[in-house]
PDB file of C-alpha atoms in Angstrom:
ATOM      1  CA  MET A1381      -8.909  16.147  -1.214  1.00 51.00           C
ATOM      2  CA  THR A1382     -11.672  17.595  -0.136  1.00 46.00           C
ATOM      3  CA  PRO A1383     -15.292  17.558  -1.842  1.00 47.00           C
ATOM      4  CA  PRO A1384     -17.831  20.220  -1.773  1.00 48.00           C
ATOM      5  CA  PRO A1385     -18.500  20.995   1.589  1.00 46.00           C
ATOM      6  CA  GLU A1386     -22.469  21.386   0.816  1.00 53.00           C
ATOM      7  CA  GLU A1387     -22.759  17.385  -0.008  1.00 52.00           C
ATOM      8  CA  THR A1388     -20.786  16.529   3.172  1.00 56.00           C
ATOM      9  CA  ALA A1389     -20.750  18.808   6.278  1.00 57.00           C
ATOM     10  CA  GLY A1390     -22.139  16.645   8.675  1.00 62.00           C
ATOM     11  CA  CYS A1391     -22.244  13.631   7.156  1.00 85.00           C
ATOM     12  CA  ALA A1392     -22.198  10.798  10.259  1.00 85.00           C
ATOM     13  CA  ARG A1393     -21.230   8.681   7.928  1.00 89.00           C
ATOM     14  CA  CYS A1394     -18.334   9.538   5.481  1.00 89.00           C
ATOM     15  CA  GLU A1395     -16.804  11.876   8.267  1.00 87.00           C
ATOM     16  CA  GLY A1396     -16.875  14.974   5.608  1.00 85.00           C
ATOM     17  CA  SER A1397     -14.616  12.528   3.166  1.00 89.00           C
ATOM     18  CA  GLY A1398     -17.157  11.779   0.412  1.00 89.00           C
ATOM     19  CA  TYR A1399     -16.731   7.976   0.546  1.00 93.00           C
ATOM     20  CA  LEU A1400     -17.272   5.034   2.646  1.00 95.00           C
ATOM     21  CA  LEU A1401     -15.136   2.525   2.622  1.00 96.00           C
ATOM     22  CA  GLY A1402     -15.535  -1.491   2.980  1.00 96.00           C
ATOM     23  CA  THR A1403     -14.683  -4.887   0.889  1.00 96.00           C
ATOM     24  CA  ASP A1404     -15.647  -6.492  -2.109  1.00 95.00           C
ATOM     25  CA  GLY A1405     -14.517  -9.922  -2.096  1.00 95.00           C
ATOM     26  CA  GLU A1406     -11.079 -10.670  -1.025  1.00 96.00           C
ATOM     27  CA  HIS A1407      -9.921  -6.641  -1.454  1.00 97.00           C
ATOM     28  CA  ALA A1408     -10.436  -3.613   0.311  1.00 97.00           C
ATOM     29  CA  SER A1409     -13.266  -0.844  -1.354  1.00 97.00           C
ATOM     30  CA  ALA A1410     -14.419   2.328  -1.612  1.00 97.00           C
ATOM     31  CA  ARG A1411     -18.067   4.673  -3.335  1.00 95.00           C
ATOM     32  CA  ARG A1412     -19.726   7.441  -2.586  1.00 90.00           C
ATOM     33  CA  CYS A1413     -21.285   7.709   0.310  1.00 91.00           C
ATOM     34  CA  ALA A1414     -24.883   8.408   0.749  1.00 88.00           C
ATOM     35  CA  CYS A1415     -23.952  12.379   0.959  1.00 86.00           C
ATOM     36  CA  MET A1416     -22.824  12.375  -2.875  1.00 83.00           C
ATOM     37  CA  THR A1417     -25.423  10.158  -4.008  1.00 80.00           C
ATOM     38  CA  PRO A1418     -25.743  11.956  -6.443  1.00 75.00           C
ATOM     39  CA  CYS A1419     -23.869  14.897  -6.659  1.00 73.00           C
ATOM     40  CA  SER A1420     -26.031  18.280  -5.811  1.00 69.00           C
ATOM     41  CA  ARG A1421     -24.000  20.372  -8.017  1.00 68.00           C
ATOM     42  CA  CYS A1422     -24.051  18.590 -11.054  1.00 71.00           C
ATOM     43  CA  GLY A1423     -26.770  16.023 -10.617  1.00 66.00           C
ATOM     44  CA  GLY A1424     -24.015  13.171 -11.808  1.00 64.00           C
ATOM     45  CA  SER A1425     -23.052  14.836 -14.793  1.00 67.00           C
ATOM     46  CA  HIS A1426     -19.273  15.522 -13.499  1.00 61.00           C
ATOM     47  CA  LEU A1427     -20.960  18.520 -15.446  1.00 64.00           C
ATOM     48  CA  LEU A1428     -20.961  22.177 -14.368  1.00 63.00           C
ATOM     49  CA  VAL A1429     -21.866  25.353 -16.099  1.00 59.00           C
ATOM     50  CA  THR A1430     -19.881  28.665 -15.756  1.00 70.00           C
ATOM     51  CA  ARG A1431     -19.104  32.115 -17.695  1.00 68.00           C
ATOM     52  CA  ASP A1432     -15.632  33.400 -18.544  1.00 69.00           C
ATOM     53  CA  GLU A1433     -15.333  37.337 -17.937  1.00 75.00           C
ATOM     54  CA  LYS A1434     -16.428  37.927 -21.383  1.00 72.00           C
ATOM     55  CA  GLY A1435     -20.557  36.158 -19.657  1.00 68.00           C
ATOM     56  CA  ASN A1436     -19.359  32.995 -22.427  1.00 73.00           C
ATOM     57  CA  ASN A1437     -20.451  29.330 -20.944  1.00 65.00           C
ATOM     58  CA  LEU A1438     -17.500  27.196 -20.007  1.00 73.00           C
ATOM     59  CA  ALA A1439     -18.552  23.546 -19.124  1.00 65.00           C
ATOM     60  CA  VAL A1440     -16.034  22.328 -16.223  1.00 69.00           C
ATOM     61  CA  ARG A1441     -15.522  19.766 -14.668  1.00 69.00           C
ATOM     62  CA  CYS A1442     -17.242  19.180 -11.394  1.00 73.00           C
ATOM     63  CA  ALA A1443     -15.139  17.657  -7.901  1.00 72.00           C
ATOM     64  CA  CYS A1444     -17.758  14.770  -7.591  1.00 76.00           C
ATOM     65  CA  ASP A1445     -15.628  13.882 -10.482  1.00 79.00           C
ATOM     66  CA  GLN A1446     -12.197  13.895  -9.617  1.00 88.00           C
ATOM     67  CA  LEU A1447     -14.133  12.413  -5.802  1.00 90.00           C
ATOM     68  CA  ASP A1448     -14.559   9.028  -7.960  1.00 90.00           C
ATOM     69  CA  ARG A1449     -11.412   9.166  -9.610  1.00 93.00           C
ATOM     70  CA  ARG A1450      -9.235   8.877  -6.812  1.00 95.00           C
ATOM     71  CA  ILE A1451     -12.358   6.041  -4.807  1.00 96.00           C
ATOM     72  CA  GLN A1452     -11.237   4.372  -8.621  1.00 96.00           C
ATOM     73  CA  LEU A1453      -7.164   4.116  -7.586  1.00 98.00           C
ATOM     74  CA  PHE A1454      -8.134   3.154  -4.158  1.00 98.00           C
ATOM     75  CA  ASN A1455     -10.497  -0.129  -5.403  1.00 98.00           C
ATOM     76  CA  ASP A1456      -7.882   0.048  -8.341  1.00 97.00           C
ATOM     77  CA  ALA A1457      -4.922  -0.711  -5.457  1.00 98.00           C
ATOM     78  CA  ARG A1458      -6.276  -4.138  -4.674  1.00 97.00           C
ATOM     79  CA  VAL A1459      -5.358  -3.307  -0.904  1.00 98.00           C
ATOM     80  CA  PRO A1460      -6.478  -6.475   0.689  1.00 97.00           C
ATOM     81  CA  ALA A1461     -10.068  -7.047   2.614  1.00 97.00           C
ATOM     82  CA  ARG A1462      -8.782  -7.164   6.058  1.00 95.00           C
ATOM     83  CA  PHE A1463      -7.420  -3.856   5.901  1.00 96.00           C
ATOM     84  CA  SER A1464     -10.450  -1.818   4.729  1.00 94.00           C
ATOM     85  CA  GLY A1465     -10.446   1.174   6.203  1.00 91.00           C
ATOM     86  CA  SER A1466      -6.564   0.770   7.844  1.00 93.00           C
ATOM     87  CA  PHE A1467      -4.356   4.168   8.193  1.00 94.00           C
ATOM     88  CA  ILE A1468      -1.271   4.685   8.998  1.00 97.00           C
ATOM     89  CA  GLU A1469      -2.160   7.464  12.439  1.00 95.00           C
ATOM     90  CA  ASP A1470      -4.262   4.454  13.134  1.00 93.00           C
ATOM     91  CA  LEU A1471      -1.853   2.167  14.672  1.00 94.00           C
ATOM     92  CA  VAL A1472      -1.132   0.296  18.602  1.00 92.00           C
ATOM     93  CA  GLU A1473       1.927   1.611  19.120  1.00 93.00           C
ATOM     94  CA  THR A1474       3.419  -1.050  21.509  1.00 93.00           C
ATOM     95  CA  HIS A1475       7.213  -0.110  20.663  1.00 95.00           C
ATOM     96  CA  ARG A1476       9.300   2.900  19.497  1.00 96.00           C
ATOM     97  CA  THR A1477      10.443   1.753  16.035  1.00 96.00           C
ATOM     98  CA  GLN A1478       6.803   1.805  15.266  1.00 97.00           C
ATOM     99  CA  LYS A1479       6.098   5.770  16.910  1.00 96.00           C
ATOM    100  CA  GLU A1480       9.600   5.879  14.355  1.00 97.00           C
ATOM    101  CA  VAL A1481       8.199   4.227  11.100  1.00 98.00           C
ATOM    102  CA  LYS A1482       4.712   6.084  11.531  1.00 97.00           C
ATOM    103  CA  TYR A1483       5.916   9.889  11.543  1.00 97.00           C
ATOM    104  CA  ALA A1484       8.557   9.077   8.677  1.00 98.00           C
ATOM    105  CA  LEU A1485       6.305   7.977   6.339  1.00 98.00           C
ATOM    106  CA  LEU A1486       2.988  10.068   7.972  1.00 97.00           C
ATOM    107  CA  LYS A1487       5.594  13.084   7.119  1.00 97.00           C
ATOM    108  CA  HIS A1488       6.594  10.653   3.869  1.00 98.00           C
ATOM    109  CA  ARG A1489       2.611  10.494   2.270  1.00 96.00           C
ATOM    110  CA  ASP A1490       2.292  14.610   2.410  1.00 96.00           C
ATOM    111  CA  ALA A1491       5.376  15.219   0.291  1.00 97.00           C
ATOM    112  CA  TYR A1492       5.511  11.983  -1.882  1.00 97.00           C
ATOM    113  CA  GLN A1493       6.394  13.320  -5.503  1.00 96.00           C
ATOM    114  CA  PRO A1494       6.546  10.339  -7.889  1.00 94.00           C
ATOM    115  CA  GLY A1495       9.732   9.044  -8.203  1.00 94.00           C
ATOM    116  CA  ASP A1496      10.949   9.618  -4.456  1.00 97.00           C
ATOM    117  CA  SER A1497      12.246   7.057  -2.919  1.00 97.00           C
ATOM    118  CA  GLY A1498      10.304   4.462  -0.687  1.00 98.00           C
ATOM    119  CA  PHE A1499      10.128   2.026   1.961  1.00 98.00           C
ATOM    120  CA  LEU A1500      11.641  -1.196   3.479  1.00 98.00           C
ATOM    121  CA  LEU A1501       9.378  -2.274   6.519  1.00 98.00           C
ATOM    122  CA  TRP A1502      11.207  -5.274   8.161  1.00 96.00           C
ATOM    123  CA  GLY A1503      10.846  -7.457  11.679  1.00 95.00           C
ATOM    124  CA  GLU A1504       8.058  -9.971  12.603  1.00 93.00           C
ATOM    125  CA  PRO A1505       5.329 -10.866  12.159  1.00 92.00           C
ATOM    126  CA  GLY A1506       2.234  -9.208  13.703  1.00 92.00           C
ATOM    127  CA  VAL A1507       4.061  -5.834  14.369  1.00 94.00           C
ATOM    128  CA  GLY A1508       1.951  -3.067  11.832  1.00 95.00           C
ATOM    129  CA  LYS A1509       4.339  -3.751   8.640  1.00 97.00           C
ATOM    130  CA  THR A1510       1.119  -4.425   6.223  1.00 97.00           C
ATOM    131  CA  HIS A1511      -1.093  -2.181   8.106  1.00 97.00           C
ATOM    132  CA  LEU A1512       1.307   0.595   7.686  1.00 97.00           C
ATOM    133  CA  LEU A1513       1.248   0.217   3.823  1.00 98.00           C
ATOM    134  CA  CYS A1514      -1.700  -0.341   3.347  1.00 98.00           C
ATOM    135  CA  GLY A1515      -2.495   2.749   5.034  1.00 98.00           C
ATOM    136  CA  LEU A1516       0.038   3.902   2.904  1.00 98.00           C
ATOM    137  CA  ALA A1517      -1.511   3.246  -0.219  1.00 98.00           C
ATOM    138  CA  SER A1518      -5.017   4.669   0.944  1.00 97.00           C
ATOM    139  CA  TYR A1519      -4.076   8.052   1.397  1.00 97.00           C
ATOM    140  CA  LEU A1520      -2.496   7.576  -1.466  1.00 98.00           C
ATOM    141  CA  THR A1521      -4.934   7.198  -4.063  1.00 97.00           C
ATOM    142  CA  LEU A1522      -8.027   8.590  -1.879  1.00 96.00           C
ATOM    143  CA  GLU A1523      -6.550  11.931  -0.655  1.00 95.00           C
ATOM    144  CA  ARG A1524      -3.559  12.467  -2.828  1.00 95.00           C
ATOM    145  CA  GLY A1525      -5.240  10.559  -6.680  1.00 96.00           C
ATOM    146  CA  ILE A1526      -1.852   8.597  -6.894  1.00 97.00           C
ATOM    147  CA  SER A1527      -1.865   5.578  -8.477  1.00 98.00           C
ATOM    148  CA  VAL A1528      -1.111   2.432  -5.585  1.00 98.00           C
ATOM    149  CA  ARG A1529      -0.215  -1.046  -6.910  1.00 98.00           C
ATOM    150  CA  PHE A1530      -0.589  -4.039  -3.640  1.00 98.00           C
ATOM    151  CA  ILE A1531       0.238  -7.125  -4.503  1.00 96.00           C
ATOM    152  CA  ASP A1532       1.952  -9.845  -1.713  1.00 95.00           C
ATOM    153  CA  PHE A1533       4.611 -11.773  -3.578  1.00 93.00           C
ATOM    154  CA  VAL A1534       3.801 -15.697  -3.349  1.00 92.00           C
ATOM    155  CA  ARG A1535       0.161 -14.642  -4.686  1.00 92.00           C
ATOM    156  CA  LEU A1536       1.689 -12.927  -7.600  1.00 93.00           C
ATOM    157  CA  ILE A1537       3.655 -16.294  -8.601  1.00 92.00           C
ATOM    158  CA  MET A1538      -0.148 -17.887  -8.216  1.00 92.00           C
ATOM    159  CA  ASP A1539      -1.257 -14.911 -10.291  1.00 92.00           C
ATOM    160  CA  LEU A1540       1.497 -15.644 -13.093  1.00 91.00           C
ATOM    161  CA  LYS A1541       0.829 -19.590 -13.267  1.00 90.00           C
ATOM    162  CA  ALA A1542      -2.959 -19.295 -13.713  1.00 91.00           C
ATOM    163  CA  ALA A1543      -2.398 -16.849 -16.185  1.00 90.00           C
ATOM    164  CA  TYR A1544       0.166 -19.181 -17.832  1.00 87.00           C
ATOM    165  CA  ASN A1545      -2.476 -22.309 -17.596  1.00 90.00           C
ATOM    166  CA  GLU A1546      -5.483 -20.212 -19.124  1.00 91.00           C
ATOM    167  CA  GLY A1547      -2.801 -19.202 -22.065  1.00 90.00           C
ATOM    168  CA  ARG A1548      -2.844 -15.416 -21.151  1.00 88.00           C
ATOM    169  CA  TRP A1549       0.172 -12.876 -21.589  1.00 88.00           C
ATOM    170  CA  ASP A1550       2.320 -12.695 -18.174  1.00 88.00           C
ATOM    171  CA  SER A1551       2.749  -8.734 -19.429  1.00 89.00           C
ATOM    172  CA  GLU A1552      -1.924  -8.882 -17.837  1.00 91.00           C
ATOM    173  CA  VAL A1553      -0.859  -9.255 -14.151  1.00 92.00           C
ATOM    174  CA  LEU A1554       2.846  -7.585 -15.091  1.00 94.00           C
ATOM    175  CA  THR A1555       2.056  -4.742 -16.472  1.00 95.00           C
ATOM    176  CA  PRO A1556      -0.535  -2.398 -13.976  1.00 95.00           C
ATOM    177  CA  LEU A1557       2.302  -3.614 -11.242  1.00 96.00           C
ATOM    178  CA  LEU A1558       4.989  -2.220 -13.843  1.00 95.00           C
ATOM    179  CA  SER A1559       3.215   1.131 -14.720  1.00 96.00           C
ATOM    180  CA  ALA A1560       1.528   2.468 -11.092  1.00 97.00           C
ATOM    181  CA  GLN A1561       3.492   5.429 -10.124  1.00 97.00           C
ATOM    182  CA  VAL A1562       3.985   3.331  -6.828  1.00 98.00           C
ATOM    183  CA  LEU A1563       4.188   0.038  -6.019  1.00 98.00           C
ATOM    184  CA  ILE A1564       3.510  -1.851  -2.772  1.00 98.00           C
ATOM    185  CA  ILE A1565       5.199  -5.340  -2.770  1.00 97.00           C
ATOM    186  CA  ASP A1566       4.527  -7.514   0.716  1.00 97.00           C
ATOM    187  CA  GLU A1567       6.200 -10.140   2.294  1.00 95.00           C
ATOM    188  CA  LEU A1568       8.691  -9.855   0.377  1.00 95.00           C
ATOM    189  CA  GLY A1569      10.911 -12.865   0.324  1.00 92.00           C
ATOM    190  CA  LYS A1570       8.697 -15.508   0.556  1.00 91.00           C
ATOM    191  CA  GLY A1571       8.055 -17.780  -0.962  1.00 85.00           C
ATOM    192  CA  ARG A1572      10.330 -20.722  -2.311  1.00 82.00           C
ATOM    193  CA  ALA A1573      13.337 -18.829  -4.086  1.00 80.00           C
ATOM    194  CA  SER A1574      13.438 -20.646  -6.613  1.00 87.00           C
ATOM    195  CA  ASP A1575      14.275 -18.961 -10.591  1.00 90.00           C
ATOM    196  CA  TYR A1576      11.529 -18.518 -11.650  1.00 89.00           C
ATOM    197  CA  GLU A1577      10.273 -15.672  -8.531  1.00 91.00           C
ATOM    198  CA  GLY A1578      13.887 -14.216  -8.799  1.00 91.00           C
ATOM    199  CA  THR A1579      13.150 -13.819 -12.165  1.00 92.00           C
ATOM    200  CA  VAL A1580       9.954 -12.280 -11.392  1.00 91.00           C
ATOM    201  CA  LEU A1581      11.316 -10.655  -8.528  1.00 93.00           C
ATOM    202  CA  ASP A1582      14.021  -9.080 -10.576  1.00 93.00           C
ATOM    203  CA  GLN A1583      11.460  -8.062 -13.683  1.00 93.00           C
ATOM    204  CA  LEU A1584       9.549  -5.848 -10.879  1.00 94.00           C
ATOM    205  CA  ILE A1585      12.406  -4.211  -9.137  1.00 94.00           C
ATOM    206  CA  SER A1586      15.245  -3.968 -12.270  1.00 94.00           C
ATOM    207  CA  ASN A1587      11.864  -1.873 -14.254  1.00 95.00           C
ATOM    208  CA  ARG A1588      10.792   0.469 -11.475  1.00 95.00           C
ATOM    209  CA  TYR A1589      14.353   1.044 -11.087  1.00 96.00           C
ATOM    210  CA  ASN A1590      14.829   1.899 -14.097  1.00 96.00           C
ATOM    211  CA  SER A1591      12.063   3.983 -15.100  1.00 96.00           C
ATOM    212  CA  ARG A1592      12.428   6.256 -11.481  1.00 96.00           C
ATOM    213  CA  ARG A1593       9.230   4.399  -9.747  1.00 97.00           C
ATOM    214  CA  THR A1594       8.457   4.708  -5.922  1.00 98.00           C
ATOM    215  CA  LEU A1595       8.860   1.085  -4.256  1.00 98.00           C
ATOM    216  CA  HIS A1596       7.539   0.395  -1.095  1.00 98.00           C
ATOM    217  CA  CYS A1597       8.299  -3.158   0.881  1.00 98.00           C
ATOM    218  CA  SER A1598       7.750  -5.929   3.701  1.00 97.00           C
ATOM    219  CA  SER A1599       9.205  -8.683   4.985  1.00 96.00           C
ATOM    220  CA  ASN A1600      10.143 -10.340   7.835  1.00 94.00           C
ATOM    221  CA  TYR A1601      13.842 -11.098   6.922  1.00 94.00           C
ATOM    222  CA  PRO A1602      16.220  -8.667   8.555  1.00 93.00           C
ATOM    223  CA  PRO A1603      18.261  -7.448   5.503  1.00 93.00           C
ATOM    224  CA  VAL A1604      22.245  -8.333   6.182  1.00 85.00           C
ATOM    225  CA  GLU A1605      22.121  -9.858   9.418  1.00 76.00           C
ATOM    226  CA  PRO A1606      19.489 -11.952  11.869  1.00 64.00           C
ATOM    227  CA  PRO A1607      18.835  -9.887  14.799  1.00 57.00           C
ATOM    228  CA  ARG A1608      20.769 -11.411  18.397  1.00 59.00           C
ATOM    229  CA  SER A1609      19.830 -12.201  21.640  1.00 53.00           C
ATOM    230  CA  PRO A1610      20.644  -9.850  24.282  1.00 52.00           C
ATOM    231  CA  SER A1611      23.040 -13.347  24.988  1.00 52.00           C
ATOM    232  CA  GLY A1612      24.855 -12.433  21.342  1.00 52.00           C
ATOM    233  CA  VAL A1613      23.082 -15.423  20.277  1.00 48.00           C
ATOM    234  CA  SER A1614      21.538 -15.177  17.236  1.00 50.00           C
ATOM    235  CA  TYR A1615      17.400 -16.449  16.520  1.00 49.00           C
ATOM    236  CA  THR A1616      16.946 -18.648  14.217  1.00 46.00           C
ATOM    237  CA  ASP A1617      13.204 -19.358  14.846  1.00 50.00           C
ATOM    238  CA  ALA A1618      11.494 -19.882  11.571  1.00 41.00           C
ATOM    239  CA  GLY A1619       8.298 -20.778  13.025  1.00 41.00           C
ATOM    240  CA  GLN A1620       7.326 -17.769  14.470  1.00 42.00           C
ATOM    241  CA  ALA A1621       9.939 -15.030  14.112  1.00 44.00           C
ATOM    242  CA  LEU A1622      12.734 -13.784  11.863  1.00 46.00           C
ATOM    243  CA  LEU A1623      14.579 -16.525  10.030  1.00 52.00           C
ATOM    244  CA  ALA A1624      18.292 -17.100  10.478  1.00 73.00           C
ATOM    245  CA  GLN A1625      18.401 -16.398   6.649  1.00 88.00           C
ATOM    246  CA  THR A1626      18.587 -13.284   5.353  1.00 93.00           C
ATOM    247  CA  LEU A1627      16.601 -10.781   3.270  1.00 94.00           C
ATOM    248  CA  LYS A1628      19.826 -10.828   1.161  1.00 94.00           C
ATOM    249  CA  ASP A1629      20.125 -14.403   1.000  1.00 92.00           C
ATOM    250  CA  ARG A1630      16.129 -14.470  -0.695  1.00 92.00           C
ATOM    251  CA  VAL A1631      16.349 -11.896  -3.047  1.00 93.00           C
ATOM    252  CA  GLY A1632      20.272 -11.693  -4.334  1.00 92.00           C
ATOM    253  CA  GLU A1633      22.949  -9.978  -4.414  1.00 93.00           C
ATOM    254  CA  ARG A1634      21.605  -8.184  -7.290  1.00 93.00           C
ATOM    255  CA  ILE A1635      17.837  -7.490  -6.027  1.00 94.00           C
ATOM    256  CA  PHE A1636      19.584  -6.250  -2.395  1.00 96.00           C
ATOM    257  CA  SER A1637      21.508  -3.866  -4.409  1.00 96.00           C
ATOM    258  CA  ARG A1638      18.596  -2.103  -5.912  1.00 96.00           C
ATOM    259  CA  LEU A1639      15.912  -2.168  -3.082  1.00 96.00           C
ATOM    260  CA  HIS A1640      19.700  -0.460  -0.373  1.00 95.00           C
ATOM    261  CA  GLU A1641      19.267   1.924  -3.389  1.00 96.00           C
ATOM    262  CA  MET A1642      15.445   2.284  -3.676  1.00 97.00           C
ATOM    263  CA  CYS A1643      14.000   2.704  -0.332  1.00 97.00           C
ATOM    264  CA  ARG A1644      14.754   3.264   3.019  1.00 97.00           C
ATOM    265  CA  LEU A1645      15.272   0.591   5.456  1.00 97.00           C
ATOM    266  CA  MET A1646      13.354   0.749   8.636  1.00 97.00           C
ATOM    267  CA  ARG A1647      12.996  -2.080  11.983  1.00 96.00           C
ATOM    268  CA  VAL A1648       9.584  -2.540  13.504  1.00 96.00           C
ATOM    269  CA  GLU A1649       9.493  -4.116  16.912  1.00 95.00           C
ATOM    270  CA  GLY A1650       6.769  -4.802  19.171  1.00 92.00           C
ATOM    271  CA  GLU A1651       4.297  -6.973  20.117  1.00 89.00           C
ATOM    272  CA  ASP A1652       2.621  -9.849  17.578  1.00 85.00           C
ATOM    273  CA  PHE A1653      -1.098  -7.913  17.204  1.00 80.00           C
ATOM    274  CA  ARG A1654      -2.632 -11.100  15.897  1.00 74.00           C
ATOM    275  CA  MET A1655      -1.201 -12.873  19.286  1.00 75.00           C
ATOM    276  CA  GLY A1656      -2.416 -10.271  21.744  1.00 65.00           C
ATOM    277  CA  HIS A1657      -5.235  -7.975  20.611  1.00 53.00           C
ATOM    278  CA  SER A1658      -8.666  -8.801  19.554  1.00 43.00           C
ATOM    279  CA  GLN A1659      -9.130  -7.051  15.551  1.00 42.00           C
ATOM    280  CA  ARG A1660     -11.749  -4.950  15.305  1.00 37.00           C
ATOM    281  CA  ARG A1661     -13.332  -3.379  12.875  1.00 37.00           C
ATOM    282  CA  THR A1662     -16.809  -1.807  11.889  1.00 36.00           C
ATOM    283  CA  GLU A1663     -18.604  -1.994   7.994  1.00 34.00           C
ATOM    284  CA  THR A1664     -18.766   1.127   6.740  1.00 37.00           C
ATOM    285  CA  GLY A1665     -17.468   4.989   6.649  1.00 42.00           C
ATOM    286  CA  ARG A1666     -14.237   5.501   6.646  1.00 47.00           C
ATOM    287  CA  LYS A1667     -12.425   5.741  10.091  1.00 47.00           C
ATOM    288  CA  LYS A1668     -12.003   1.964  11.752  1.00 42.00           C
ATOM    289  CA  LYS A1669     -10.621   0.745  15.356  1.00 38.00           C
ATOM    290  CA  PRO A1670      -7.204   0.046  15.187  1.00 37.00           C
ATOM    291  CA  SER A1671      -5.194  -2.962  13.749  1.00 42.00           C
ATOM    292  CA  ASN A1672      -2.186  -3.456  12.791  1.00 49.00           C
ATOM    293  CA  ASP A1673      -1.114  -6.817  10.342  1.00 51.00           C
TER     294      ASP A1673
END
């Protein structure tokens, strides 16, 4: 999506995008850049008057109306504040698998059509899984105008319990996740793996499976078998790396079978950026300093 060039040309703050990225509490947020406030074409009315071939006046939507819609889609996606300004191409590569996943996601985001299969990114903490999926969410909303919802699975369970305690329906929490064109579930498999959590996950996955809506996930758990060290011994350090359990163990065979059909499974390897790199960010603007999850 490209705003009218006369509004954004030469703007050093938004670099021609028409919007700025920042944070609003726990979530990333976007807003119009000053170069688009108000729009010089419509004066903020979102409407332009033009004439058809017969000379009749017609009211048409200004391009800035599309900009506002896409900004709202980004804000509704609820990308975590830490990843405001994270884009796929910004990921710092320390392993060939990161390059492979970046290429696959860049190709996916440009060619995406509703109902396309998603990705299930798995690997140790800090290798960029969340960064990549947040970058995908940012691009699909701001540049493609596609509705996206991002949710950390443990946070979802907390939100559902809070809704119950407040006398609200589960549907208030779940409906936006079911209706979005793209759903991103971060930290899949994390939690207590209780019957209740399994029921919630089954409802989400089954609904999106049956309605052919795109799903992306990240997980620290290997899909079906814990990876082995060069000596052939299974890694079992549950504190920092992949756990001895598999994702299939955590979510159950029924859900895992559907995930396997809905998503392309890709392993992400590399250095733990939380341990080895500082997280440098700027406050405003579209492009930020690279940072990984």
